[in-house]
Amino acid sequence: MGESFKAILVSRGEDKKQSVGVVDMTPDELMDGDVDVAVEATTVNYKDGLAITGKSPVVRRWPMIPGIDLAGTVISSTHEGWKAGDKVVLNGWGVGEVHYGAYAGRARLKGEWLVPLPEAFTPSQAMGIGTAGYTAMLSVMALEAAGMTPARGPVIVTGASGGVGSVAVAILAELGWHVVASTGRPEEAEFLKGLGAAEIIDRAELSEPGKPLGKERWAAGVDAVGSHTLANVLAQTTYGGAIACCGLAQGLDLPASVAPFILRGISLLGIDSVMAPKEKRLEAWRRLAADLDPDKLGAISTGIGFDDIVDAAAKIVEGKIRGRVVVTMG
Ligand code: NDP
């Protein structure tokens, strides 16, 4: 049996109505895996908000413990790469969607999904970054691989006050970019400037249907918003520029034209964090340790407890969370 621990469980009735509750579980109730991890810190990402509220079909196995990322210590392992006492980080791989996730005292995972907790970070700091911040880093790496440098001109970050956005602003500013932060929350202008944003624009400038091509305003971008916002970002990208597409906070659609691609030679770079190969994850976490100012990470993160997760999940889908929330487990 082993020691019991608390877990958040989302369940579905025969009427397909979703409910959420806190339950006591024992290790023998966990799903298959070869590494047991004591969860020390986790976080609430946008996807976790969708899973807990049921707003989008993130959960594809019922019941489910949500929570797509965690940092913690290995309790036991039959995987050759890990032993008891190792500090690890987990992002994605369907955890919290089809495999029991992070919102529990203990997680049973596959060893191949795990990466070492970088020495630069405590478990809480790693979850201050979380999947949102790791996705921001993947986006920056994709821009660099496409040849983008600060010398080319400004970079835009949409959804700038959110998790992906705030970490992207901090990293890009640290790397010397002139960062244009697009936000619907003018009250967060000082927060964004503190992270290094050089200009703040109202997201309303980008969120309505626009023209196929507009004035060239930025060389590169990290877009966490999708829909008309991404279409307008593309239409206002300078010749030869590149935009990393990683989110859908406004919508899953992309009502754009081919004009920016065939007339300005710009590139749209797709970013997926969930199934990203291990080498890319290791590189992203190495870069986060090097390029994210720990003071800015502190400013981005707000701490909450296990009992606050469900409330934070509702708030994040309403766009009411600033930066990142870190859940420190009891
Ligand atoms: P957050 O909710 O923290 O941030 C999203 C931000 O988008 C909000 O803070 C808000 O910023 C802006 N926003 C919200 N609603 C709208 C709207 N209707 N129109 C325009 N802007 C809006 O979420 P995360 O940062 O955690 O995630 C952002 C997106 O990235 C999500 O869609 C998520 O699913 C996706 N994602 C994708 C990953 C991948 O692997 N590709 C991994 C991680 C996240 P503001 O108030 O500043 O305008």
PDB file of C-alpha atoms in Angstrom, residues 129 131-137 139-140 155-173 179-183 185 191-192 195-197 222-225 246-247 249 292 300 321-324:
ATOM      1  CA  ILE A 129       9.410  28.721 -14.985  1.00  0.00           C
ATOM      2  CA  THR A 131       5.983  24.519 -18.903  1.00  0.00           C
ATOM      3  CA  ALA A 132       5.025  28.087 -19.816  1.00  0.00           C
ATOM      4  CA  GLY A 133       8.564  29.364 -19.242  1.00  0.00           C
ATOM      5  CA  TYR A 134      10.192  26.354 -20.874  1.00  0.00           C
ATOM      6  CA  THR A 135       7.936  26.979 -23.897  1.00  0.00           C
ATOM      7  CA  ALA A 136       9.038  30.617 -23.931  1.00  0.00           C
ATOM      8  CA  MET A 137      12.652  29.376 -24.080  1.00  0.00           C
ATOM      9  CA  SER A 139      10.313  29.846 -28.769  1.00  0.00           C
ATOM     10  CA  VAL A 140      13.457  31.971 -28.313  1.00  0.00           C
ATOM     11  CA  VAL A 155      10.638  41.566 -31.127  1.00  0.00           C
ATOM     12  CA  ILE A 156       6.942  41.413 -30.159  1.00  0.00           C
ATOM     13  CA  VAL A 157       5.592  39.252 -27.339  1.00  0.00           C
ATOM     14  CA  THR A 158       1.814  38.768 -27.187  1.00  0.00           C
ATOM     15  CA  GLY A 159      -0.083  37.753 -24.052  1.00  0.00           C
ATOM     16  CA  ALA A 160       2.847  39.475 -22.362  1.00  0.00           C
ATOM     17  CA  SER A 161       1.468  39.513 -18.798  1.00  0.00           C
ATOM     18  CA  GLY A 162       0.751  35.772 -18.886  1.00  0.00           C
ATOM     19  CA  GLY A 163       3.112  32.897 -18.118  1.00  0.00           C
ATOM     20  CA  VAL A 164       4.712  32.296 -21.529  1.00  0.00           C
ATOM     21  CA  GLY A 165       4.670  36.017 -22.268  1.00  0.00           C
ATOM     22  CA  SER A 166       6.290  37.281 -19.076  1.00  0.00           C
ATOM     23  CA  VAL A 167       9.128  34.746 -19.211  1.00  0.00           C
ATOM     24  CA  ALA A 168       9.639  35.486 -22.939  1.00  0.00           C
ATOM     25  CA  VAL A 169       9.845  39.240 -22.196  1.00  0.00           C
ATOM     26  CA  ALA A 170      12.432  38.656 -19.453  1.00  0.00           C
ATOM     27  CA  ILE A 171      14.616  36.322 -21.552  1.00  0.00           C
ATOM     28  CA  LEU A 172      14.501  38.415 -24.733  1.00  0.00           C
ATOM     29  CA  ALA A 173      15.325  41.614 -22.834  1.00  0.00           C
ATOM     30  CA  VAL A 179      10.927  44.035 -26.631  1.00  0.00           C
ATOM     31  CA  VAL A 180       7.433  45.230 -27.603  1.00  0.00           C
ATOM     32  CA  ALA A 181       4.998  43.753 -25.073  1.00  0.00           C
ATOM     33  CA  SER A 182       1.355  43.412 -26.141  1.00  0.00           C
ATOM     34  CA  THR A 183      -1.101  43.239 -23.251  1.00  0.00           C
ATOM     35  CA  ARG A 185      -3.797  44.871 -18.953  1.00  0.00           C
ATOM     36  CA  PHE A 191       5.548  44.998 -14.241  1.00  0.00           C
ATOM     37  CA  LEU A 192       6.415  44.415 -17.915  1.00  0.00           C
ATOM     38  CA  LEU A 195      11.023  42.608 -16.833  1.00  0.00           C
ATOM     39  CA  GLY A 196      12.738  44.585 -19.575  1.00  0.00           C
ATOM     40  CA  ALA A 197       9.965  45.517 -22.037  1.00  0.00           C
ATOM     41  CA  VAL A 222       6.651  35.099 -29.647  1.00  0.00           C
ATOM     42  CA  ASP A 223       2.898  34.642 -29.953  1.00  0.00           C
ATOM     43  CA  ALA A 224       0.946  32.953 -27.135  1.00  0.00           C
ATOM     44  CA  VAL A 225      -2.428  34.176 -28.406  1.00  0.00           C
ATOM     45  CA  CYS A 246       3.082  28.663 -29.298  1.00  0.00           C
ATOM     46  CA  GLY A 247      -0.379  29.458 -27.920  1.00  0.00           C
ATOM     47  CA  ALA A 249      -5.274  32.299 -25.641  1.00  0.00           C
ATOM     48  CA  LEU A 292      16.799  34.176 -17.158  1.00  0.00           C
ATOM     49  CA  ILE A 300       7.177  36.835 -12.259  1.00  0.00           C
ATOM     50  CA  ILE A 321      -3.238  35.380 -13.567  1.00  0.00           C
ATOM     51  CA  ARG A 322      -0.198  37.611 -13.858  1.00  0.00           C
ATOM     52  CA  GLY A 323       3.066  35.871 -14.669  1.00  0.00           C
ATOM     53  CA  ARG A 324       3.410  32.425 -13.124  1.00  0.00           C
TER      54      ARG A 324
END
